[in-house]
PDB file of C-alpha atoms in Angstrom:
ATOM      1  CA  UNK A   1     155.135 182.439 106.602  1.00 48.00           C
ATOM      2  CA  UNK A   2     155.946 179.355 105.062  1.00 52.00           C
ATOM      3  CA  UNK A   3     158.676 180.533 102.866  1.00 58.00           C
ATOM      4  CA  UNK A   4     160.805 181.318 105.981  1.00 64.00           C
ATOM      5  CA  UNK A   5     160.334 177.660 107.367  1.00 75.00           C
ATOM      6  CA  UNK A   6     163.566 175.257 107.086  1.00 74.00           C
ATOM      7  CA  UNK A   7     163.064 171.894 105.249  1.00 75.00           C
ATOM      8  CA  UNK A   8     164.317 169.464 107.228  1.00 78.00           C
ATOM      9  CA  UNK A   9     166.324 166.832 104.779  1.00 80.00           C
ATOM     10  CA  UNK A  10     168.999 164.138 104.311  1.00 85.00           C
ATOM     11  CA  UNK A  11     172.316 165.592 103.046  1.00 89.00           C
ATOM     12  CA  UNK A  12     171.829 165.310  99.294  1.00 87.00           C
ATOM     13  CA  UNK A  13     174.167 162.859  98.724  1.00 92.00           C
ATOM     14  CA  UNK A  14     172.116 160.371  96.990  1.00 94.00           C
ATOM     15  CA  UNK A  15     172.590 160.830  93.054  1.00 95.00           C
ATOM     16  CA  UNK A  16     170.617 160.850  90.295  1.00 93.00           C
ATOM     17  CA  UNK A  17     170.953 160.601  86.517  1.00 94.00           C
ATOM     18  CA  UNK A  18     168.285 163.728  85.476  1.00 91.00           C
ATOM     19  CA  UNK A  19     167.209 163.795  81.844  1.00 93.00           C
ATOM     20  CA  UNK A  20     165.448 166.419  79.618  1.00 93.00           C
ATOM     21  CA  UNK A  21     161.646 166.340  79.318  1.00 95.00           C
ATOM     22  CA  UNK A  22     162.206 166.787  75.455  1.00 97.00           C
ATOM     23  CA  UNK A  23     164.275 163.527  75.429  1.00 95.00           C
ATOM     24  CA  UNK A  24     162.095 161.350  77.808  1.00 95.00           C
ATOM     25  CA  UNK A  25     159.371 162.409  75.483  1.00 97.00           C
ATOM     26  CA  UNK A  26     161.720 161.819  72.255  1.00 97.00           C
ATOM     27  CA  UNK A  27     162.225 158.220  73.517  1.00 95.00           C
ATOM     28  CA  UNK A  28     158.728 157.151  74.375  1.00 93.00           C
ATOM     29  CA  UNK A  29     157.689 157.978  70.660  1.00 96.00           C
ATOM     30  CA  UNK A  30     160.364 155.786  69.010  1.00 94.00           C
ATOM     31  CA  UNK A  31     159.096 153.417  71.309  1.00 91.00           C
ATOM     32  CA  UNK A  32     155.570 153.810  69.971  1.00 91.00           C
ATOM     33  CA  UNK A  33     157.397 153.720  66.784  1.00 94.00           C
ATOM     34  CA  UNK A  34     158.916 150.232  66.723  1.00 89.00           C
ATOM     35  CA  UNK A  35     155.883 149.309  68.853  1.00 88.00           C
ATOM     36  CA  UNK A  36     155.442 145.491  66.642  1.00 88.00           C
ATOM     37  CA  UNK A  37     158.840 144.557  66.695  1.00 87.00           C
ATOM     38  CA  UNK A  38     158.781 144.506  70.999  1.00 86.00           C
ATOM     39  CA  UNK A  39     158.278 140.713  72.016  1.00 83.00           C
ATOM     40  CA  UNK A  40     154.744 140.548  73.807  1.00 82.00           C
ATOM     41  CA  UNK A  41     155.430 140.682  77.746  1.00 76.00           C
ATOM     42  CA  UNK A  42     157.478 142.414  79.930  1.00 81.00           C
ATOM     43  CA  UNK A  43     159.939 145.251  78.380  1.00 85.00           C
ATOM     44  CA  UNK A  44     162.305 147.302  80.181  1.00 88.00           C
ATOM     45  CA  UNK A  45     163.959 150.506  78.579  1.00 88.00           C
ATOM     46  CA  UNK A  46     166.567 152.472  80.494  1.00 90.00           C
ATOM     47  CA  UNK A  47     166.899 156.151  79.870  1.00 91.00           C
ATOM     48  CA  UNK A  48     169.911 158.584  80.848  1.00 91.00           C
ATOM     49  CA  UNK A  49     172.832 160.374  80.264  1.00 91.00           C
ATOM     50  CA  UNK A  50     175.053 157.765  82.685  1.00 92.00           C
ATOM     51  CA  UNK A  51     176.500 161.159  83.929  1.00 93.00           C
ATOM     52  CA  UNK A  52     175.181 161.470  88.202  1.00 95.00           C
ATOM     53  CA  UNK A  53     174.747 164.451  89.956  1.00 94.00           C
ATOM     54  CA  UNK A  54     173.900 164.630  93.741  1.00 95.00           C
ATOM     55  CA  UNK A  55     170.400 166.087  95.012  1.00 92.00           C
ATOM     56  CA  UNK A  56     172.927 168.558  96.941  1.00 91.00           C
ATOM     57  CA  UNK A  57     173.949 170.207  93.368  1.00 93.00           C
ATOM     58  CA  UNK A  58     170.961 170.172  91.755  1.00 91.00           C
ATOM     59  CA  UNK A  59     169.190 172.114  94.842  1.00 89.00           C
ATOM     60  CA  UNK A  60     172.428 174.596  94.652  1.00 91.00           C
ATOM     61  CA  UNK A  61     172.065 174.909  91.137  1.00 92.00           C
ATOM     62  CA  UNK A  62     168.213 175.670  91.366  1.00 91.00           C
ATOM     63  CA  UNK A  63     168.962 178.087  93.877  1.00 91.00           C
ATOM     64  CA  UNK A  64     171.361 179.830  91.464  1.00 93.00           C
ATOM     65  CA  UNK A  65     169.604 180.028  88.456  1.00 93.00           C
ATOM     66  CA  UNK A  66     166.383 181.499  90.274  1.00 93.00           C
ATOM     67  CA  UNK A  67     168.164 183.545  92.887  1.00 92.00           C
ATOM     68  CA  UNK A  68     166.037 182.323  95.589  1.00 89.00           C
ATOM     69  CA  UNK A  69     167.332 180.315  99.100  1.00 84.00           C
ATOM     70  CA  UNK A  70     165.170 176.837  99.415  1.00 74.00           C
ATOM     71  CA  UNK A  71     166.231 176.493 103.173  1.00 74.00           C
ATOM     72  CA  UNK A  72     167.008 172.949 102.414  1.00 71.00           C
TER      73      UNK A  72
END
């Protein structure tokens, strides 16, 4: 059975800024919003928290919250 397979992985320790769905989608529509005051070209927009957590947590934490084991 698959489920019983190990994953194979790094050690989690690369870290990532996650955001809510809500506010990624929250952010694109004032985007839209203010749409014709953006300069034509090129526009970058950077969205987080500025708060990390490793890959290592999150997995843990996912683990937790639906009481299963990943085998990560």
């Amino acid at each position: 059975m698959l489920a019983d397979k190990r994953i194979d992985t790094t050690k989690g320790e690369q870290k990532r800024d996650f955001v809510y769905i809500k506010d990624v989608v929250a952010a694109y529509l004032k985007v839209m919003s203010k749409i014709d005051e953006i300069e034509n070209g090129f526009v970058e927009f950077e969205l987080g928290y500025g708060k990390t957590m490793s890959l290592r947590c999150f997995i843990k934490e996912l683990e937790r919250i639906s009481g299963r084991n990943g085998n990560i």
